[in-house]
Structure formats: structure tokens, C-alpha cells
CSV table of C-alpha atoms and ligand atoms in Angstrom, one decimal:
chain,number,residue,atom,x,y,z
A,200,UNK,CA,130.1,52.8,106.1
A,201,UNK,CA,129.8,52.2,109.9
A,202,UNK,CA,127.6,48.8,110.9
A,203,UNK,CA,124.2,50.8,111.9
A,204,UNK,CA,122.8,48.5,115.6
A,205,UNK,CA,119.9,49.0,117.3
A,206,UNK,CA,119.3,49.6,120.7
A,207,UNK,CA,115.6,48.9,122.3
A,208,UNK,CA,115.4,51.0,125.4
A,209,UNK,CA,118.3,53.0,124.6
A,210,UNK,CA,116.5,56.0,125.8
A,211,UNK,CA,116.2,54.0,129.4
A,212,UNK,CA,119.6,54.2,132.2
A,213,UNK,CA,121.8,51.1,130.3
A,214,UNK,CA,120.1,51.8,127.1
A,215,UNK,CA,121.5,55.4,126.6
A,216,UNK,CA,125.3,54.2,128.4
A,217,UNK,CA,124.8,51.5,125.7
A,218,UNK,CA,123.7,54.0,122.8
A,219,UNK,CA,126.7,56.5,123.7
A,220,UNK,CA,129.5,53.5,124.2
A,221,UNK,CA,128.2,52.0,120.4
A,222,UNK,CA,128.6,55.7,118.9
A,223,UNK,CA,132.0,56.0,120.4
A,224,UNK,CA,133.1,53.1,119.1
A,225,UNK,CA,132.1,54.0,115.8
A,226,UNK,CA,129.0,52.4,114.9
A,227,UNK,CA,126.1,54.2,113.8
A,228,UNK,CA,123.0,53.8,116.3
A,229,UNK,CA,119.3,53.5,116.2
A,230,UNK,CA,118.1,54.0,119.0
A,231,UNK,CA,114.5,52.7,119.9
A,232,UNK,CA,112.1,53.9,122.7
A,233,UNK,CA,108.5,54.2,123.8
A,234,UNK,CA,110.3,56.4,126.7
A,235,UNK,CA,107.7,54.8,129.4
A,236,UNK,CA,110.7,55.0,131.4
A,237,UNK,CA,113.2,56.2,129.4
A,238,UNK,CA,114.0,59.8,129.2
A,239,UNK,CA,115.0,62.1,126.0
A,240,UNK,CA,117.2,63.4,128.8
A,241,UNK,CA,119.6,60.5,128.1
A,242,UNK,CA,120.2,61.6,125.1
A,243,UNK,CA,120.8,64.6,125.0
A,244,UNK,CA,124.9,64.4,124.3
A,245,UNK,CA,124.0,62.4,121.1
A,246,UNK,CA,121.2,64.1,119.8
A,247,UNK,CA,123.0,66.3,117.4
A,248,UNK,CA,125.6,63.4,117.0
A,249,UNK,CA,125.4,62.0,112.6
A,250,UNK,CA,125.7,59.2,113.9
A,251,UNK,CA,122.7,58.7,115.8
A,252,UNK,CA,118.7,58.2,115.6
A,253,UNK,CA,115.7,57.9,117.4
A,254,UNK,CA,112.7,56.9,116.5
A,255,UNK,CA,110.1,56.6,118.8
A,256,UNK,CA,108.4,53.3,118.8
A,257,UNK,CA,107.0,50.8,121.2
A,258,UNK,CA,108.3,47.1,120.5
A,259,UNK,CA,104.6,45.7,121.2
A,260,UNK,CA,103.7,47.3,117.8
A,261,UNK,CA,105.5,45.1,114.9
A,262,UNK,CA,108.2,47.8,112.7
A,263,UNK,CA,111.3,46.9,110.4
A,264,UNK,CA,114.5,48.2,110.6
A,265,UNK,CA,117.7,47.4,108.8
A,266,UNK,CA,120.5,46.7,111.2
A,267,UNK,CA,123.4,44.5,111.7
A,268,UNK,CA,123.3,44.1,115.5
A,269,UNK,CA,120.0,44.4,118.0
A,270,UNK,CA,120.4,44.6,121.9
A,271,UNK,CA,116.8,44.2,122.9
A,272,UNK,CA,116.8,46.4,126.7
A,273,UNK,CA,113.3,47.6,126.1
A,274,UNK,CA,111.5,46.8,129.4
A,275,UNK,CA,110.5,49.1,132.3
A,276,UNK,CA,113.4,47.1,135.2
A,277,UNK,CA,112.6,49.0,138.1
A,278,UNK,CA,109.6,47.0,140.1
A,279,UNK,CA,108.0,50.6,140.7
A,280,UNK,CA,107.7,51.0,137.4
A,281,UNK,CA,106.8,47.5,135.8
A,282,UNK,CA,104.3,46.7,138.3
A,283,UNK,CA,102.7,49.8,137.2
A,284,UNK,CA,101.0,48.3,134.2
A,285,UNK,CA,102.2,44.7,134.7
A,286,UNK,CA,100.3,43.6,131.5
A,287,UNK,CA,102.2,46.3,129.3
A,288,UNK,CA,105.4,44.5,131.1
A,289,UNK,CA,104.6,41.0,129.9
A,290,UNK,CA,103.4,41.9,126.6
A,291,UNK,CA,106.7,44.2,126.3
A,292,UNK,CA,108.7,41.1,127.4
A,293,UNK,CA,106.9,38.7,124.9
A,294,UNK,CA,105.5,40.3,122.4
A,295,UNK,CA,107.9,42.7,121.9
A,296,UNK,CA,110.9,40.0,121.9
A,297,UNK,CA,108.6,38.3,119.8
A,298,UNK,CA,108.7,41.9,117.1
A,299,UNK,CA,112.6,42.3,117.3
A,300,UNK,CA,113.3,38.6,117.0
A,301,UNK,CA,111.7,38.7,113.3
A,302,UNK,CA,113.2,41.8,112.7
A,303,UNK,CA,116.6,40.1,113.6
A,304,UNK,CA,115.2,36.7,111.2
A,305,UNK,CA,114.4,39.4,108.4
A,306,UNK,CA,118.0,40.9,108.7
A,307,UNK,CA,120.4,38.6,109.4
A,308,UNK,CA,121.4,40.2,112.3
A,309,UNK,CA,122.5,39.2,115.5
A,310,UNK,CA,120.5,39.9,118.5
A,311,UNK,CA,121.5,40.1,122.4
A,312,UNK,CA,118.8,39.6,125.0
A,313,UNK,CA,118.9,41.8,128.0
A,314,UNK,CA,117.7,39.1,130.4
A,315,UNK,CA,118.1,39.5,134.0
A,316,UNK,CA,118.8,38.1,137.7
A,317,UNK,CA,115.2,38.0,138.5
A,318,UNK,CA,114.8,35.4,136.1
A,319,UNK,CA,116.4,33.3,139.7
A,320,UNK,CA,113.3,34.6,142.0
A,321,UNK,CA,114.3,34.1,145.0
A,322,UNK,CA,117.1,31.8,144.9
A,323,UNK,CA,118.0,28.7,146.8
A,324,UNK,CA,121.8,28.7,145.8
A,325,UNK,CA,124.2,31.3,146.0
A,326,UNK,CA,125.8,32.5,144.4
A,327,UNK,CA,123.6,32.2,141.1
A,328,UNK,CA,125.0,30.0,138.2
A,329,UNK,CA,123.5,30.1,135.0
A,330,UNK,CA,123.0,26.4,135.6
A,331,UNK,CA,120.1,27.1,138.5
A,332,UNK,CA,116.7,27.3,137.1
A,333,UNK,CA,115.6,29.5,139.9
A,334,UNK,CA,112.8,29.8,142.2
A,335,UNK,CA,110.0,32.0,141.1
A,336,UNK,CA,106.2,32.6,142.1
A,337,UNK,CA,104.7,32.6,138.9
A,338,UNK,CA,101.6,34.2,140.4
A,339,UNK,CA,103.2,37.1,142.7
A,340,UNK,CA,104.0,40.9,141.7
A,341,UNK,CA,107.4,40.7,140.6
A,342,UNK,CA,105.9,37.7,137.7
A,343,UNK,CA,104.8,39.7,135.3
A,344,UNK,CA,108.4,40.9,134.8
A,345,UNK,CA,110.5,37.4,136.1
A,346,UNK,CA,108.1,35.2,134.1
A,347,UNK,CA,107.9,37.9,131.5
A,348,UNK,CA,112.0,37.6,130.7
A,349,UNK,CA,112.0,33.3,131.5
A,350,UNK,CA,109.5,33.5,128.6
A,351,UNK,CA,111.5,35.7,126.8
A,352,UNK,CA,114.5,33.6,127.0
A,353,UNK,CA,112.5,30.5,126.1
A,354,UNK,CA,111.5,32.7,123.0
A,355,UNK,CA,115.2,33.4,122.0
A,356,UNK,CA,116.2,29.8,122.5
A,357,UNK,CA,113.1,28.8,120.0
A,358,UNK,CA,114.3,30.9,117.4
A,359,UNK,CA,117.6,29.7,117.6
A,360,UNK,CA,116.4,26.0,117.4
A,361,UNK,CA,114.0,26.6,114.6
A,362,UNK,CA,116.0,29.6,112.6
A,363,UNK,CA,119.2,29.3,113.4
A,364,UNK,CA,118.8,32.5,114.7
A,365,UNK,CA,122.4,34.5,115.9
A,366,UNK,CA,121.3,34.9,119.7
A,367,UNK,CA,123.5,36.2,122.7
A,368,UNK,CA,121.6,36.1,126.4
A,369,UNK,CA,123.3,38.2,129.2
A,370,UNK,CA,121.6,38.0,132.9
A,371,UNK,CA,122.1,41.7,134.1
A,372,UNK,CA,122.5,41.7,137.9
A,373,UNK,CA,121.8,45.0,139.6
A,374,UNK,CA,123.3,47.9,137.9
A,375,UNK,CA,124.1,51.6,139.2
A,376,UNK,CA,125.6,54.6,138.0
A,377,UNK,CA,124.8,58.3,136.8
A,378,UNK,CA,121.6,58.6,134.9
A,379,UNK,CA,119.3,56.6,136.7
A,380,UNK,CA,116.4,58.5,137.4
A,381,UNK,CA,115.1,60.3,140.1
A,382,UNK,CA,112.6,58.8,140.7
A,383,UNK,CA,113.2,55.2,139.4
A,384,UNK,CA,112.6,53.9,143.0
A,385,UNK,CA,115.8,51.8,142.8
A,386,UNK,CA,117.9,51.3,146.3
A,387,UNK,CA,120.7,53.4,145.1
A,388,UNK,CA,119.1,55.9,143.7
A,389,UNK,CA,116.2,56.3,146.9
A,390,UNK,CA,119.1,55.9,149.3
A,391,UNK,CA,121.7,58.5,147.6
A,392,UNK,CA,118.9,61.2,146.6
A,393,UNK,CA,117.2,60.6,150.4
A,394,UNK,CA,120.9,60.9,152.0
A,395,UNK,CA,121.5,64.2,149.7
A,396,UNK,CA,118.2,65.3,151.0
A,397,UNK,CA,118.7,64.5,154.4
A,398,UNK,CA,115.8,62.6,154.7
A,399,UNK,CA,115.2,59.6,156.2
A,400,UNK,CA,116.8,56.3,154.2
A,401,UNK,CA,114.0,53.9,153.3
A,402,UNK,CA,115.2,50.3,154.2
A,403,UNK,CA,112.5,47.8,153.0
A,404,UNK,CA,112.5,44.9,155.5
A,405,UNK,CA,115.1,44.4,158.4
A,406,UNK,CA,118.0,45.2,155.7
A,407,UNK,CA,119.1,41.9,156.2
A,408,UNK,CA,118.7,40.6,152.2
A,409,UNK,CA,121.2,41.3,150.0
A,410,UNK,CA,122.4,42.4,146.2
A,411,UNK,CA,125.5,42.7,144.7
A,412,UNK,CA,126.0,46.4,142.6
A,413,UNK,CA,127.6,46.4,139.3
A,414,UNK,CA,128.7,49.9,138.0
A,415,UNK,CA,127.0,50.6,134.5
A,416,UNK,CA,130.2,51.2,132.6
A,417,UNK,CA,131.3,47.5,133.5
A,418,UNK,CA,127.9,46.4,132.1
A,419,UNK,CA,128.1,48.6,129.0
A,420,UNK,CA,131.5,46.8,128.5
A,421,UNK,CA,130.1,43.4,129.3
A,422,UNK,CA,127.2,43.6,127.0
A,423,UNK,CA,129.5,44.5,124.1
A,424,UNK,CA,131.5,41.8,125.0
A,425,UNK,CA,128.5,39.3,125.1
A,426,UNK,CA,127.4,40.6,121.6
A,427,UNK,CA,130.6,40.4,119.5
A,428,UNK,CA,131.4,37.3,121.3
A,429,UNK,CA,132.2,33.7,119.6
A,430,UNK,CA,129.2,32.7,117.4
A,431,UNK,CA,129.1,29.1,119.2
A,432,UNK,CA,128.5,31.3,122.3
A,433,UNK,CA,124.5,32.3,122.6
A,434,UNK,CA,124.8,32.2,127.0
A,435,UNK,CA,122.7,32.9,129.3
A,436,UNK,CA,125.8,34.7,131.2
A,437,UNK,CA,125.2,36.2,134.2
A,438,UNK,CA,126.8,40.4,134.1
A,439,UNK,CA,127.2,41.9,137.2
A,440,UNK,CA,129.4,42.1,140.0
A,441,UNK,CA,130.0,39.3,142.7
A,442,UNK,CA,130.2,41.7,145.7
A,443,UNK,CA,127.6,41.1,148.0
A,444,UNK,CA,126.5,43.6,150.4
A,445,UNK,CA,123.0,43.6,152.7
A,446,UNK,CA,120.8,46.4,152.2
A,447,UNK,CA,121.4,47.6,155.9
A,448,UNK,CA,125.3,48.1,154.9
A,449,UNK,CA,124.5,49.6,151.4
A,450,UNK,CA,122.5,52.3,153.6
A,451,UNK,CA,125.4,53.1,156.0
A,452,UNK,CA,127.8,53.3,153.3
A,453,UNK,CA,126.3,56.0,151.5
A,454,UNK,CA,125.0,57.7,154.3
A,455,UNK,CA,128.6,58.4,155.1
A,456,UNK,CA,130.2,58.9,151.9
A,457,UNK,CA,127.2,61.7,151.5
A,458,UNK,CA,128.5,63.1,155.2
A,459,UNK,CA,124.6,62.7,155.4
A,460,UNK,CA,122.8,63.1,159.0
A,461,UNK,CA,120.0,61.3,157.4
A,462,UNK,CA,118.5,58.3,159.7
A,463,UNK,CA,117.0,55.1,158.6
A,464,UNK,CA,113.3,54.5,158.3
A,465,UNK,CA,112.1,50.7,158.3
A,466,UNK,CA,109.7,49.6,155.8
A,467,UNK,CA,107.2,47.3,154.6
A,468,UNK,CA,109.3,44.4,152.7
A,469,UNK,CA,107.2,44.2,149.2
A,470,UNK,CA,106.0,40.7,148.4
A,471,UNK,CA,108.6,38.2,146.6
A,472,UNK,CA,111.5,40.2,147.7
A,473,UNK,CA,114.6,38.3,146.8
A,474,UNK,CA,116.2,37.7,150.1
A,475,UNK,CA,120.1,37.3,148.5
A,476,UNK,CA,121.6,38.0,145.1
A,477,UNK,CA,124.9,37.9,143.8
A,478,UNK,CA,126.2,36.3,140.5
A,479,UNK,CA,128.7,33.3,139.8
A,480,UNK,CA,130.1,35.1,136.6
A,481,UNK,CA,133.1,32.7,135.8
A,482,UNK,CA,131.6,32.2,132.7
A,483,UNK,CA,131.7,35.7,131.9
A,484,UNK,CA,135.5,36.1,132.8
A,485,UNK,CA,136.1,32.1,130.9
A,486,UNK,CA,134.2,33.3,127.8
A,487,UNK,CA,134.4,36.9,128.0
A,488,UNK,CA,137.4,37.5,129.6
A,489,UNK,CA,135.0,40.3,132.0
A,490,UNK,CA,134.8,41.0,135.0
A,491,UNK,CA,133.7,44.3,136.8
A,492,UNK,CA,136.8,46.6,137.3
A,493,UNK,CA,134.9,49.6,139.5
A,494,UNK,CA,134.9,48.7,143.3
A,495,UNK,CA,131.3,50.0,145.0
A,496,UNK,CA,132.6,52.7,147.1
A,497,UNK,CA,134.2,54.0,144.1
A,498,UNK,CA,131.0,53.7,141.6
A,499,UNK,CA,128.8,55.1,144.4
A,500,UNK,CA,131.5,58.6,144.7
A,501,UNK,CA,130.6,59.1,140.9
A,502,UNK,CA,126.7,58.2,141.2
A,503,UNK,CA,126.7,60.8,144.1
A,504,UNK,CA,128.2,63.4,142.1
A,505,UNK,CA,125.9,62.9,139.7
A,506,UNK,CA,122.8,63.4,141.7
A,507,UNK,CA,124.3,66.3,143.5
A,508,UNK,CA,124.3,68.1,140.6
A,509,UNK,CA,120.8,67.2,139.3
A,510,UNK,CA,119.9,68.2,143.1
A,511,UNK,CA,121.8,71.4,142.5
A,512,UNK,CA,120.6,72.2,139.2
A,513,UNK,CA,116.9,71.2,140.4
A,514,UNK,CA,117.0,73.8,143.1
B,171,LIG,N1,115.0,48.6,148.8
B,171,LIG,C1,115.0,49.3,150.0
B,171,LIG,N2,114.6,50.6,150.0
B,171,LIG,C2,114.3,51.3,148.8
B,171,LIG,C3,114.3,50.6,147.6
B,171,LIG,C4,114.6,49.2,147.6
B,171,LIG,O1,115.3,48.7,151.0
B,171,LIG,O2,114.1,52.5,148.9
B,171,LIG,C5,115.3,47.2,148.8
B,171,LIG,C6,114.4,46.3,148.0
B,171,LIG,O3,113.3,45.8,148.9
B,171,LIG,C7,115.3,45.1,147.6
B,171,LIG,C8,116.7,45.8,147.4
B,171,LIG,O4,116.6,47.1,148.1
B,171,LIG,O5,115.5,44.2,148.7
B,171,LIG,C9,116.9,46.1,145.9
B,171,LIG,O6,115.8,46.7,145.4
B,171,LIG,P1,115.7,47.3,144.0
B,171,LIG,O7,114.3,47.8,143.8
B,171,LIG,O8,116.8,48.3,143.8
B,171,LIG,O9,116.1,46.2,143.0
B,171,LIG,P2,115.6,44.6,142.9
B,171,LIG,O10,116.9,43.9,143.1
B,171,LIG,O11,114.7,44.3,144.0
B,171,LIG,O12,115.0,44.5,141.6
């Protein structure tokens, strides 16, 4: 019988990529999700699929379930949406890891920590190596998520140290694609549904700070990587792709791959705002042999596809 994983989050944007990669793979998938904001939506192609179940459950409240593999993606990632109850964030973060982690101990299984890039703050190197320890406001808006993952990491690496745990850490830089929401509040998603909708784009700040985009199927393949990788090799490793592009030129670029007349429309830059991102991955493409294959224009094409349809269908 197929190895049966389970996926935290999976109902979320990587989550249900992640779910659907897993099933086609052959591996039978639980998927696990408090859908605060996830979306049964995500599922929909697997819902029907033997293969796969869900089971709704928030990783703050302790469960059991007997699986091989666990890739730990429940978190709200969007700073809309985990600044929304930034307590529920942190507990999610620690607590939860806290819940799967023993689940993992009880199990034997081996567990993959979706950390991130905001673990870096607002960097004072670029790019990022895993080696930098970052620069973070402990006390600012974005904490409760930044300081939320550092602790989460720190919580991996104890149960390694103490239980010999099975641990894999991958940083996820920015990630895009079809299936973000809506509304997640995300640059690419704003910026594509505003240019669709010829409304204004909302740059936050002069544009000037940057991010490097990483289409999702590249981190779905990364991840997998990163899981089934080397035992001697827990991470961190930064995912994500090491094209760097201001938020000014991100705005142009899909204003005119949308043949959008849409304008720009400068905004307040929230506190903490990283100024640049982009990730050193050479250890992912040493260890991993990864790197991200699908160029921006040509991941943005397929993400604006994909909300022209939703549009479509919408109206
Ligand atoms: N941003 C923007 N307009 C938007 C949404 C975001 O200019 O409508 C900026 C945001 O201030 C940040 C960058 O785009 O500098 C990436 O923001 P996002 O929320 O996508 O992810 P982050 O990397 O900040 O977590």
C-alpha cells in the first residue's frame, strides 16, 4: 500500500499544489486544514480522488495521525491575513509545530518545515544565505509571523537535538501561480486581478524594494525534493527563485502582458517592509540538484489565465 503523508495547510495555495503533486505521484494524502485561509476550492479535483482525505482540524488543537511523511504549511503567509489575528499566527507557528512535531515523534515519520524568507526581516546582505541570521523587529507587525517561524525553526532543531527527530527546513521565498486567492492581498495577485480589472495598480511605497517570484510548480518540486532528501540533510535551504525584480517593474510587466490601461496608484509602505529579497539557493541546486525552471514572464502568462477565468466565471 501507498506511504499515506500529511499535508498541514494543504487546503491553502502550496498546500493544495503540494496535496495534488503527492497524489500524483502515488502517495496517499491527508490533507489537514482549519481553512482560515485555505479554501475547499483547492480541492476540488481531489475530492472524489481514493486517494485523498481531509479532515478538518486546526494544528493549535493536539490530534494523532498515522503517517510516514508530514510537510507542516499550516500558517496564514499573506501579511493581510496573519496580521489579522496575529496571536492565532504565533500560536499556529508554535504551538502548532509544537502538535505535529509529536505527532512526527509518535510516528516515526519524517517532517518538513515550511519555513520562510521572512525569517531574514529586512536583510542586510543580499542575496540571502542560509548562513545570515537576519534582521528582524521582534516587536513590529510582521513579528508575529517572522518571530513566529524563527521560533518554529528553533523548535525543529530541538527536537532533532533531543529526539533525533527526521527534520527537513526549506525557506520558501515568494511564491506565485494559479490558485492564489482573490483576495489574498499578495502583489501578484492585487496587481494581476487590479490590471484585469482596469483599475488602478496599488504600488506600496516608491516601488523601489524588491522580491524575487518563484512559480509554485518549482516550489512543489523543490519541497519534495527537500523532503525525500539525504537523511544527514535537515537544511534550512532557502526555495525560491533568484530573479530579482523591484515592485515598480513587477507592475509594468503585468500591466502589459494584461494589455491593461490600468495606472499606478502610490501607497502607504506598511511598517517593516523588507526593502530587497532574493535568495542565494546554491545549496538547493548542491544538495538538491533544484533550481526554478519557469522564467517570470512565463509563470505570470499562466497566473493571468487563471484569474481571467475566475474573473470570467465571477461575472
Ligand atoms: N505590495 C504592493 N502592492 C500590493 C501588495 C503588495 O506594492 O498591492 C508590495 C509590498 O509592500 C511588498 C511587496 O509588494 O513590498 C511584496 O508584498 P507581498 O505582500 O506580496 O509579500 P511579502 O514579500 O511582503 O510578504
Amino acid at each position: 500500500m501507498a506511504e499515506r503523508i500529511m499535508v498541514t495547510g494543504g487546503a491553502g495555495f502550496i498546500g493544495a499544489h503540494l496535496c495534488a503533486a503527492l497524489i500524483k505521484s502515488g502517495y496517499r494524502v491527508l490533507c489537514v486544514d482549519n481553512l482560515s485561509s485555505g479554501n475547499l476550492n483547492n480541492l476540488k479535483h481531489l475530492k472524489n480522488h481514493p486517494d485523498f482525505e481531509f479532515y478538518y482540524q486546526d494544528i493549535t488543537t493536539p490530534f494523532n495521525a498515522d503517517v510516514k511523511q508530514i510537510y507542516n504549511l499550516a500558517c496564514p503567509a499573506s501579511p493581510h491575513f496573519y496580521q489579522a489575528d496575529p496571536i492565532q499566527t504565533i500560536k499556529t507557528c508554535v504551538q502548532g509545530s509544537m502538535n505535529v512535531l509529536d505527532i512526527a515523534r509518535a510516528h516515526g515519520a519524517r517532517i518538513l518545515q515550511a519555513s520562510t524568507s521572512e525569517i531574514y526581516g529586512d536583510p542586510e546582505v543580499h542575496p540571502q544565505q542560509e548562513s545570515y541570521r537576519g534582521s528582524v523587529s521582534p516587536i513590529g507587525a510582521r513579528a508575529c509571523y517572522n518571530e513566529g517561524k524563527r521560533c518554529a525553526e528553533t523548535l525543529f532543531f530541538d527536537y532533532q537535538r533531543l529526539y533525533s527527530l527526521d527534520i527537513k527546513l526549506a525557506r520558501i521565498f515568494n511564491t506565485y501561480g494559479p490558485g492564489m486567492a482573490i483576495n489574498d492581498g499578495r502583489v501578484v495577485s492585487n496587481f494581476i486581478v487590479q490590471a484585469l480589472r482596469g483599475a488602478n495598480l496599488t504600488i506600496y511605497g516608491d516601488g523601489k524594494q524588491t522580491r524575487s517570484f518563484c512559480y509554485v510548480d518549482d516550489m512543489v518540486e523543490g519541497l519534495i525534493l527537500m523532503m525525500n532528501s539525504h537523511p544527514g540533510f535537515a537544511g534550512p535551504v532557502n526555495m525560491g527563485n533568484p530573479e530579482e525584480i523591484s515592485i515598480g517593474m513587477l507592475a509594468e510587466t503585468i500591466v502589459s502582458l494584461c494589455n491593461s490601461n490600468s495606472r499606478i496608484a502610490y501607497m502607504h509602505l506598511p511598517d517593516d517592509d523588507p526593502k530587497r529579497r532574493c535568495p542565494d539557493i546554491m545549496l538547493a541546486s548542491e544538495k538538491l540538484n533544484w533550481c526554478p525552471t519557469t522564467t517570470l514572464i512565463d509563470g505570470l502568462i499562466k497566473t493571468i489565465d487563471y484569474y481571467r477565468s475566475i474573473l470570467n466565471a465571477n461575472s
